[in-house]
């Protein structure tokens, strides 16, 4: 973890980044956040992947939960750069968090102040580097993904992740690396923190927004890469049984990056190894993340060099 955290406009030491135990978000989950990554680039610098898209989604999530962020988007962008520079890290995971602070206790949140922090830390692939190469084992969870008639799945809100936490614990206790959630109608939805893609007969299929998925930024990048490579990408309802007939399955997310699934419910996906389309797209995606692709260079927001 970085020694300094940006909190409400200032960089403070990690041990001084404190909140009250009566913080509204601590009691009721009133927070929204982003998962962002910066990567070291070939010139020795650092760049944030799809930074503007992440900031835009942070503001959309906050607005959906009636939180007005007390900083401009440009200020959040600069604060992210400052936090990365202060950390001394070239590659890092970035966590902006917007939350309701201490105020009147009770469910009504609008009289509680809106606070913002940005933290960074060194964090490898969420499901492991080995998982990115060999794939991970997943199970279909007994827990259904929250639906849009109960909460707002398109918002990246803290309290909503209790849903993913239950599925993650269930999968782990059963001996799997990841869970796959179905939506309220029984169609394939997403992982605990990743969007899903299935490959069958050369066509790529992925759940759409009617399935109450999160609007994944790495999902959008993968779709663009797939279409640029000439693959047909179909967004549609996917039945659970299609998971067991897929030639390839992979997940995308900021934490997981692009990770194949080699088994679902103890049944091999394809031949049980990373498939050719997954391998091709993953290589292009990795080049884009690390600044090795001219075609997708516009996805990178370079961190200004520190002034000594």
PDB file of N, CA and C in Angstrom, residues 151-233:
ATOM      1  N   UNK A 151     -31.863  -2.833  -6.993  1.00  0.00           N
ATOM      2  CA  UNK A 151     -30.784  -1.856  -6.870  1.00  0.00           C
ATOM      3  C   UNK A 151     -30.431  -1.366  -8.264  1.00  0.00           C
ATOM      4  N   UNK A 152     -29.212  -0.835  -8.423  1.00  0.00           N
ATOM      5  CA  UNK A 152     -28.811  -0.257  -9.715  1.00  0.00           C
ATOM      6  C   UNK A 152     -27.547  -0.969 -10.170  1.00  0.00           C
ATOM      7  N   UNK A 153     -27.671  -2.092 -10.882  1.00  0.00           N
ATOM      8  CA  UNK A 153     -26.482  -2.879 -11.231  1.00  0.00           C
ATOM      9  C   UNK A 153     -25.448  -2.128 -12.049  1.00  0.00           C
ATOM     10  N   UNK A 154     -25.867  -1.111 -12.794  1.00  0.00           N
ATOM     11  CA  UNK A 154     -24.902  -0.370 -13.609  1.00  0.00           C
ATOM     12  C   UNK A 154     -24.050   0.588 -12.777  1.00  0.00           C
ATOM     13  N   UNK A 155     -24.418   0.794 -11.510  1.00  0.00           N
ATOM     14  CA  UNK A 155     -23.592   1.608 -10.617  1.00  0.00           C
ATOM     15  C   UNK A 155     -22.599   0.707  -9.906  1.00  0.00           C
ATOM     16  N   UNK A 156     -21.395   1.204  -9.760  1.00  0.00           N
ATOM     17  CA  UNK A 156     -20.357   0.446  -9.050  1.00  0.00           C
ATOM     18  C   UNK A 156     -20.375   0.914  -7.595  1.00  0.00           C
ATOM     19  N   UNK A 157     -21.347   0.397  -6.854  1.00  0.00           N
ATOM     20  CA  UNK A 157     -21.612   0.861  -5.495  1.00  0.00           C
ATOM     21  C   UNK A 157     -21.117  -0.153  -4.473  1.00  0.00           C
ATOM     22  N   UNK A 158     -20.550   0.348  -3.381  1.00  0.00           N
ATOM     23  CA  UNK A 158     -19.942  -0.509  -2.383  1.00  0.00           C
ATOM     24  C   UNK A 158     -20.891  -1.538  -1.803  1.00  0.00           C
ATOM     25  N   UNK A 159     -22.062  -1.090  -1.342  1.00  0.00           N
ATOM     26  CA  UNK A 159     -22.999  -2.006  -0.700  1.00  0.00           C
ATOM     27  C   UNK A 159     -23.450  -3.131  -1.595  1.00  0.00           C
ATOM     28  N   UNK A 160     -23.479  -2.879  -2.896  1.00  0.00           N
ATOM     29  CA  UNK A 160     -23.944  -3.911  -3.835  1.00  0.00           C
ATOM     30  C   UNK A 160     -22.991  -5.095  -3.911  1.00  0.00           C
ATOM     31  N   UNK A 161     -21.743  -4.885  -3.524  1.00  0.00           N
ATOM     32  CA  UNK A 161     -20.762  -5.948  -3.644  1.00  0.00           C
ATOM     33  C   UNK A 161     -20.901  -7.033  -2.575  1.00  0.00           C
ATOM     34  N   UNK A 162     -21.814  -6.859  -1.623  1.00  0.00           N
ATOM     35  CA  UNK A 162     -22.148  -7.965  -0.732  1.00  0.00           C
ATOM     36  C   UNK A 162     -22.667  -9.150  -1.544  1.00  0.00           C
ATOM     37  N   UNK A 163     -23.346  -8.860  -2.639  1.00  0.00           N
ATOM     38  CA  UNK A 163     -23.830  -9.893  -3.549  1.00  0.00           C
ATOM     39  C   UNK A 163     -22.670 -10.721  -4.099  1.00  0.00           C
ATOM     40  N   UNK A 164     -21.635 -10.044  -4.576  1.00  0.00           N
ATOM     41  CA  UNK A 164     -20.461 -10.732  -5.112  1.00  0.00           C
ATOM     42  C   UNK A 164     -19.675 -11.443  -4.017  1.00  0.00           C
ATOM     43  N   UNK A 165     -19.641 -10.847  -2.835  1.00  0.00           N
ATOM     44  CA  UNK A 165     -18.897 -11.445  -1.730  1.00  0.00           C
ATOM     45  C   UNK A 165     -19.490 -12.801  -1.352  1.00  0.00           C
ATOM     46  N   UNK A 166     -20.818 -12.881  -1.290  1.00  0.00           N
ATOM     47  CA  UNK A 166     -21.456 -14.157  -0.971  1.00  0.00           C
ATOM     48  C   UNK A 166     -21.106 -15.213  -2.014  1.00  0.00           C
ATOM     49  N   UNK A 167     -21.146 -14.823  -3.295  1.00  0.00           N
ATOM     50  CA  UNK A 167     -20.826 -15.773  -4.367  1.00  0.00           C
ATOM     51  C   UNK A 167     -19.359 -16.178  -4.326  1.00  0.00           C
ATOM     52  N   UNK A 168     -18.477 -15.224  -4.026  1.00  0.00           N
ATOM     53  CA  UNK A 168     -17.046 -15.513  -3.971  1.00  0.00           C
ATOM     54  C   UNK A 168     -16.728 -16.484  -2.840  1.00  0.00           C
ATOM     55  N   UNK A 169     -17.309 -16.257  -1.675  1.00  0.00           N
ATOM     56  CA  UNK A 169     -17.073 -17.152  -0.536  1.00  0.00           C
ATOM     57  C   UNK A 169     -17.589 -18.549  -0.849  1.00  0.00           C
ATOM     58  N   UNK A 170     -18.765 -18.612  -1.446  1.00  0.00           N
ATOM     59  CA  UNK A 170     -19.336 -19.918  -1.797  1.00  0.00           C
ATOM     60  C   UNK A 170     -18.412 -20.680  -2.738  1.00  0.00           C
ATOM     61  N   UNK A 171     -17.897 -19.989  -3.761  1.00  0.00           N
ATOM     62  CA  UNK A 171     -17.003 -20.638  -4.728  1.00  0.00           C
ATOM     63  C   UNK A 171     -15.715 -21.088  -4.057  1.00  0.00           C
ATOM     64  N   UNK A 172     -15.150 -20.233  -3.231  1.00  0.00           N
ATOM     65  CA  UNK A 172     -13.891 -20.574  -2.564  1.00  0.00           C
ATOM     66  C   UNK A 172     -14.057 -21.782  -1.640  1.00  0.00           C
ATOM     67  N   UNK A 173     -15.123 -21.814  -0.866  1.00  0.00           N
ATOM     68  CA  UNK A 173     -15.352 -22.931   0.052  1.00  0.00           C
ATOM     69  C   UNK A 173     -15.574 -24.245  -0.697  1.00  0.00           C
ATOM     70  N   UNK A 174     -16.054 -24.131  -1.925  1.00  0.00           N
ATOM     71  CA  UNK A 174     -16.276 -25.332  -2.740  1.00  0.00           C
ATOM     72  C   UNK A 174     -15.032 -25.723  -3.542  1.00  0.00           C
ATOM     73  N   UNK A 175     -13.945 -24.938  -3.443  1.00  0.00           N
ATOM     74  CA  UNK A 175     -12.698 -25.290  -4.102  1.00  0.00           C
ATOM     75  C   UNK A 175     -12.489 -24.693  -5.476  1.00  0.00           C
ATOM     76  N   UNK A 176     -13.214 -23.629  -5.795  1.00  0.00           N
ATOM     77  CA  UNK A 176     -13.087 -22.973  -7.098  1.00  0.00           C
ATOM     78  C   UNK A 176     -12.447 -21.597  -6.928  1.00  0.00           C
ATOM     79  N   UNK A 177     -11.864 -21.095  -8.037  1.00  0.00           N
ATOM     80  CA  UNK A 177     -11.252 -19.765  -7.985  1.00  0.00           C
ATOM     81  C   UNK A 177     -12.271 -18.646  -8.183  1.00  0.00           C
ATOM     82  N   UNK A 178     -13.344 -18.927  -8.882  1.00  0.00           N
ATOM     83  CA  UNK A 178     -14.287 -17.862  -9.205  1.00  0.00           C
ATOM     84  C   UNK A 178     -15.704 -18.407  -9.299  1.00  0.00           C
ATOM     85  N   UNK A 179     -16.660 -17.503  -9.168  1.00  0.00           N
ATOM     86  CA  UNK A 179     -18.077 -17.839  -9.297  1.00  0.00           C
ATOM     87  C   UNK A 179     -18.657 -17.157 -10.529  1.00  0.00           C
ATOM     88  N   UNK A 180     -19.656 -17.778 -11.105  1.00  0.00           N
ATOM     89  CA  UNK A 180     -20.438 -17.186 -12.182  1.00  0.00           C
ATOM     90  C   UNK A 180     -21.855 -17.008 -11.666  1.00  0.00           C
ATOM     91  N   UNK A 181     -22.338 -15.787 -11.706  1.00  0.00           N
ATOM     92  CA  UNK A 181     -23.695 -15.512 -11.245  1.00  0.00           C
ATOM     93  C   UNK A 181     -24.668 -15.511 -12.420  1.00  0.00           C
ATOM     94  N   UNK A 182     -25.872 -15.974 -12.186  1.00  0.00           N
ATOM     95  CA  UNK A 182     -26.966 -15.852 -13.133  1.00  0.00           C
ATOM     96  C   UNK A 182     -27.802 -14.637 -12.759  1.00  0.00           C
ATOM     97  N   UNK A 183     -28.540 -14.108 -13.735  1.00  0.00           N
ATOM     98  CA  UNK A 183     -29.408 -12.977 -13.418  1.00  0.00           C
ATOM     99  C   UNK A 183     -30.729 -13.480 -12.834  1.00  0.00           C
ATOM    100  N   UNK A 184     -31.631 -12.578 -12.545  1.00  0.00           N
ATOM    101  CA  UNK A 184     -32.873 -12.953 -11.870  1.00  0.00           C
ATOM    102  C   UNK A 184     -33.755 -13.847 -12.722  1.00  0.00           C
ATOM    103  N   UNK A 185     -33.512 -13.889 -14.035  1.00  0.00           N
ATOM    104  CA  UNK A 185     -34.280 -14.757 -14.935  1.00  0.00           C
ATOM    105  C   UNK A 185     -33.556 -16.063 -15.248  1.00  0.00           C
ATOM    106  N   UNK A 186     -32.391 -16.273 -14.649  1.00  0.00           N
ATOM    107  CA  UNK A 186     -31.663 -17.516 -14.840  1.00  0.00           C
ATOM    108  C   UNK A 186     -30.686 -17.511 -15.990  1.00  0.00           C
ATOM    109  N   UNK A 187     -30.467 -16.342 -16.609  1.00  0.00           N
ATOM    110  CA  UNK A 187     -29.485 -16.249 -17.685  1.00  0.00           C
ATOM    111  C   UNK A 187     -28.105 -15.911 -17.109  1.00  0.00           C
ATOM    112  N   UNK A 188     -27.066 -16.273 -17.854  1.00  0.00           N
ATOM    113  CA  UNK A 188     -25.697 -15.991 -17.431  1.00  0.00           C
ATOM    114  C   UNK A 188     -25.509 -14.481 -17.303  1.00  0.00           C
ATOM    115  N   UNK A 189     -24.870 -14.072 -16.208  1.00  0.00           N
ATOM    116  CA  UNK A 189     -24.687 -12.647 -15.952  1.00  0.00           C
ATOM    117  C   UNK A 189     -23.202 -12.265 -15.983  1.00  0.00           C
ATOM    118  N   UNK A 190     -22.480 -12.518 -14.906  1.00  0.00           N
ATOM    119  CA  UNK A 190     -21.068 -12.149 -14.846  1.00  0.00           C
ATOM    120  C   UNK A 190     -20.398 -12.878 -13.693  1.00  0.00           C
ATOM    121  N   UNK A 191     -19.089 -12.668 -13.550  1.00  0.00           N
ATOM    122  CA  UNK A 191     -18.371 -13.196 -12.401  1.00  0.00           C
ATOM    123  C   UNK A 191     -18.564 -12.280 -11.209  1.00  0.00           C
ATOM    124  N   UNK A 192     -17.832 -12.538 -10.143  1.00  0.00           N
ATOM    125  CA  UNK A 192     -17.984 -11.698  -8.963  1.00  0.00           C
ATOM    126  C   UNK A 192     -17.429 -10.295  -9.172  1.00  0.00           C
ATOM    127  N   UNK A 193     -16.525 -10.154 -10.134  1.00  0.00           N
ATOM    128  CA  UNK A 193     -15.984  -8.835 -10.445  1.00  0.00           C
ATOM    129  C   UNK A 193     -15.510  -8.738 -11.871  1.00  0.00           C
ATOM    130  N   UNK A 194     -16.127  -9.533 -12.753  1.00  0.00           N
ATOM    131  CA  UNK A 194     -15.682  -9.596 -14.154  1.00  0.00           C
ATOM    132  C   UNK A 194     -16.874  -9.792 -15.079  1.00  0.00           C
ATOM    133  N   UNK A 195     -16.744  -9.266 -16.287  1.00  0.00           N
ATOM    134  CA  UNK A 195     -17.699  -9.579 -17.351  1.00  0.00           C
ATOM    135  C   UNK A 195     -17.287 -10.862 -18.052  1.00  0.00           C
ATOM    136  N   UNK A 196     -18.255 -11.540 -18.666  1.00  0.00           N
ATOM    137  CA  UNK A 196     -18.026 -12.854 -19.267  1.00  0.00           C
ATOM    138  C   UNK A 196     -18.183 -12.830 -20.780  1.00  0.00           C
ATOM    139  N   UNK A 197     -17.374 -13.656 -21.443  1.00  0.00           N
ATOM    140  CA  UNK A 197     -17.449 -13.865 -22.888  1.00  0.00           C
ATOM    141  C   UNK A 197     -17.393 -15.365 -23.159  1.00  0.00           C
ATOM    142  N   UNK A 198     -18.259 -15.841 -24.050  1.00  0.00           N
ATOM    143  CA  UNK A 198     -18.249 -17.237 -24.484  1.00  0.00           C
ATOM    144  C   UNK A 198     -17.949 -17.276 -25.968  1.00  0.00           C
ATOM    145  N   UNK A 199     -17.124 -18.234 -26.371  1.00  0.00           N
ATOM    146  CA  UNK A 199     -16.821 -18.435 -27.783  1.00  0.00           C
ATOM    147  C   UNK A 199     -17.417 -19.767 -28.217  1.00  0.00           C
ATOM    148  N   UNK A 200     -18.184 -19.736 -29.301  1.00  0.00           N
ATOM    149  CA  UNK A 200     -18.753 -20.958 -29.865  1.00  0.00           C
ATOM    150  C   UNK A 200     -18.721 -20.863 -31.389  1.00  0.00           C
ATOM    151  N   UNK A 201     -18.028 -21.810 -32.009  1.00  0.00           N
ATOM    152  CA  UNK A 201     -17.935 -21.861 -33.479  1.00  0.00           C
ATOM    153  C   UNK A 201     -17.430 -20.548 -34.057  1.00  0.00           C
ATOM    154  N   UNK A 202     -16.457 -19.930 -33.371  1.00  0.00           N
ATOM    155  CA  UNK A 202     -15.825 -18.718 -33.889  1.00  0.00           C
ATOM    156  C   UNK A 202     -16.567 -17.434 -33.624  1.00  0.00           C
ATOM    157  N   UNK A 203     -17.757 -17.511 -33.021  1.00  0.00           N
ATOM    158  CA  UNK A 203     -18.548 -16.319 -32.685  1.00  0.00           C
ATOM    159  C   UNK A 203     -18.442 -16.087 -31.185  1.00  0.00           C
ATOM    160  N   UNK A 204     -18.313 -14.820 -30.797  1.00  0.00           N
ATOM    161  CA  UNK A 204     -18.170 -14.468 -29.389  1.00  0.00           C
ATOM    162  C   UNK A 204     -19.508 -13.943 -28.876  1.00  0.00           C
ATOM    163  N   UNK A 205     -19.939 -14.480 -27.754  1.00  0.00           N
ATOM    164  CA  UNK A 205     -21.218 -14.107 -27.150  1.00  0.00           C
ATOM    165  C   UNK A 205     -20.966 -13.545 -25.760  1.00  0.00           C
ATOM    166  N   UNK A 206     -21.737 -12.527 -25.388  1.00  0.00           N
ATOM    167  CA  UNK A 206     -21.566 -11.919 -24.067  1.00  0.00           C
ATOM    168  C   UNK A 206     -22.917 -11.414 -23.574  1.00  0.00           C
ATOM    169  N   UNK A 207     -23.202 -11.522 -22.277  1.00  0.00           N
ATOM    170  CA  UNK A 207     -24.446 -10.962 -21.753  1.00  0.00           C
ATOM    171  C   UNK A 207     -24.521  -9.460 -21.993  1.00  0.00           C
ATOM    172  N   UNK A 208     -25.733  -8.955 -22.148  1.00  0.00           N
ATOM    173  CA  UNK A 208     -25.934  -7.530 -22.394  1.00  0.00           C
ATOM    174  C   UNK A 208     -26.531  -6.828 -21.190  1.00  0.00           C
ATOM    175  N   UNK A 209     -26.883  -5.562 -21.368  1.00  0.00           N
ATOM    176  CA  UNK A 209     -27.368  -4.767 -20.246  1.00  0.00           C
ATOM    177  C   UNK A 209     -28.747  -5.206 -19.774  1.00  0.00           C
ATOM    178  N   UNK A 210     -29.499  -5.895 -20.607  1.00  0.00           N
ATOM    179  CA  UNK A 210     -30.782  -6.439 -20.163  1.00  0.00           C
ATOM    180  C   UNK A 210     -30.591  -7.509 -19.096  1.00  0.00           C
ATOM    181  N   UNK A 211     -29.373  -8.042 -18.999  1.00  0.00           N
ATOM    182  CA  UNK A 211     -29.057  -9.045 -17.977  1.00  0.00           C
ATOM    183  C   UNK A 211     -28.534  -8.424 -16.683  1.00  0.00           C
ATOM    184  N   UNK A 212     -28.596  -7.088 -16.595  1.00  0.00           N
ATOM    185  CA  UNK A 212     -28.173  -6.368 -15.385  1.00  0.00           C
ATOM    186  C   UNK A 212     -26.681  -6.523 -15.092  1.00  0.00           C
ATOM    187  N   UNK A 213     -25.869  -6.477 -16.137  1.00  0.00           N
ATOM    188  CA  UNK A 213     -24.422  -6.518 -15.951  1.00  0.00           C
ATOM    189  C   UNK A 213     -23.905  -5.140 -15.557  1.00  0.00           C
ATOM    190  N   UNK A 214     -22.691  -5.109 -15.010  1.00  0.00           N
ATOM    191  CA  UNK A 214     -21.988  -3.851 -14.824  1.00  0.00           C
ATOM    192  C   UNK A 214     -21.420  -3.419 -16.180  1.00  0.00           C
ATOM    193  N   UNK A 215     -21.430  -2.134 -16.418  1.00  0.00           N
ATOM    194  CA  UNK A 215     -20.892  -1.582 -17.671  1.00  0.00           C
ATOM    195  C   UNK A 215     -19.366  -1.608 -17.611  1.00  0.00           C
ATOM    196  N   UNK A 216     -18.811  -2.777 -17.894  1.00  0.00           N
ATOM    197  CA  UNK A 216     -17.380  -2.970 -17.742  1.00  0.00           C
ATOM    198  C   UNK A 216     -16.560  -2.195 -18.758  1.00  0.00           C
ATOM    199  N   UNK A 217     -15.546  -1.494 -18.288  1.00  0.00           N
ATOM    200  CA  UNK A 217     -14.685  -0.718 -19.181  1.00  0.00           C
ATOM    201  C   UNK A 217     -13.734  -1.638 -19.933  1.00  0.00           C
ATOM    202  N   UNK A 218     -13.194  -2.645 -19.253  1.00  0.00           N
ATOM    203  CA  UNK A 218     -12.365  -3.622 -19.964  1.00  0.00           C
ATOM    204  C   UNK A 218     -13.214  -4.488 -20.884  1.00  0.00           C
ATOM    205  N   UNK A 219     -14.470  -4.691 -20.538  1.00  0.00           N
ATOM    206  CA  UNK A 219     -15.402  -5.383 -21.439  1.00  0.00           C
ATOM    207  C   UNK A 219     -15.508  -4.622 -22.755  1.00  0.00           C
ATOM    208  N   UNK A 220     -15.708  -3.301 -22.670  1.00  0.00           N
ATOM    209  CA  UNK A 220     -15.819  -2.487 -23.881  1.00  0.00           C
ATOM    210  C   UNK A 220     -14.536  -2.556 -24.699  1.00  0.00           C
ATOM    211  N   UNK A 221     -13.382  -2.564 -24.016  1.00  0.00           N
ATOM    212  CA  UNK A 221     -12.102  -2.663 -24.727  1.00  0.00           C
ATOM    213  C   UNK A 221     -11.994  -3.999 -25.447  1.00  0.00           C
ATOM    214  N   UNK A 222     -12.375  -5.079 -24.771  1.00  0.00           N
ATOM    215  CA  UNK A 222     -12.289  -6.412 -25.385  1.00  0.00           C
ATOM    216  C   UNK A 222     -13.204  -6.518 -26.598  1.00  0.00           C
ATOM    217  N   UNK A 223     -14.405  -5.950 -26.489  1.00  0.00           N
ATOM    218  CA  UNK A 223     -15.334  -5.982 -27.621  1.00  0.00           C
ATOM    219  C   UNK A 223     -14.747  -5.234 -28.818  1.00  0.00           C
ATOM    220  N   UNK A 224     -14.139  -4.090 -28.551  1.00  0.00           N
ATOM    221  CA  UNK A 224     -13.539  -3.311 -29.640  1.00  0.00           C
ATOM    222  C   UNK A 224     -12.401  -4.095 -30.296  1.00  0.00           C
ATOM    223  N   UNK A 225     -11.563  -4.708 -29.483  1.00  0.00           N
ATOM    224  CA  UNK A 225     -10.449  -5.495 -30.031  1.00  0.00           C
ATOM    225  C   UNK A 225     -10.984  -6.670 -30.848  1.00  0.00           C
ATOM    226  N   UNK A 226     -11.957  -7.374 -30.318  1.00  0.00           N
ATOM    227  CA  UNK A 226     -12.539  -8.517 -31.025  1.00  0.00           C
ATOM    228  C   UNK A 226     -13.077  -8.102 -32.389  1.00  0.00           C
ATOM    229  N   UNK A 227     -13.812  -7.015 -32.427  1.00  0.00           N
ATOM    230  CA  UNK A 227     -14.398  -6.566 -33.703  1.00  0.00           C
ATOM    231  C   UNK A 227     -13.311  -6.055 -34.650  1.00  0.00           C
ATOM    232  N   UNK A 228     -12.286  -5.413 -34.093  1.00  0.00           N
ATOM    233  CA  UNK A 228     -11.169  -4.980 -34.939  1.00  0.00           C
ATOM    234  C   UNK A 228     -10.464  -6.171 -35.569  1.00  0.00           C
ATOM    235  N   UNK A 229     -10.479  -7.309 -34.874  1.00  0.00           N
ATOM    236  CA  UNK A 229      -9.844  -8.532 -35.403  1.00  0.00           C
ATOM    237  C   UNK A 229     -10.784  -9.316 -36.312  1.00  0.00           C
ATOM    238  N   UNK A 230     -11.973  -8.801 -36.518  1.00  0.00           N
ATOM    239  CA  UNK A 230     -12.898  -9.426 -37.458  1.00  0.00           C
ATOM    240  C   UNK A 230     -13.862 -10.429 -36.859  1.00  0.00           C
ATOM    241  N   UNK A 231     -13.905 -10.518 -35.535  1.00  0.00           N
ATOM    242  CA  UNK A 231     -14.810 -11.470 -34.893  1.00  0.00           C
ATOM    243  C   UNK A 231     -16.195 -10.853 -34.720  1.00  0.00           C
ATOM    244  N   UNK A 232     -17.208 -11.673 -34.870  1.00  0.00           N
ATOM    245  CA  UNK A 232     -18.572 -11.251 -34.579  1.00  0.00           C
ATOM    246  C   UNK A 232     -18.801 -11.345 -33.071  1.00  0.00           C
ATOM    247  N   UNK A 233     -19.302 -10.255 -32.491  1.00  0.00           N
ATOM    248  CA  UNK A 233     -19.613 -10.230 -31.059  1.00  0.00           C
ATOM    249  C   UNK A 233     -21.111 -10.007 -30.913  1.00  0.00           C
TER     250      UNK A 233
END
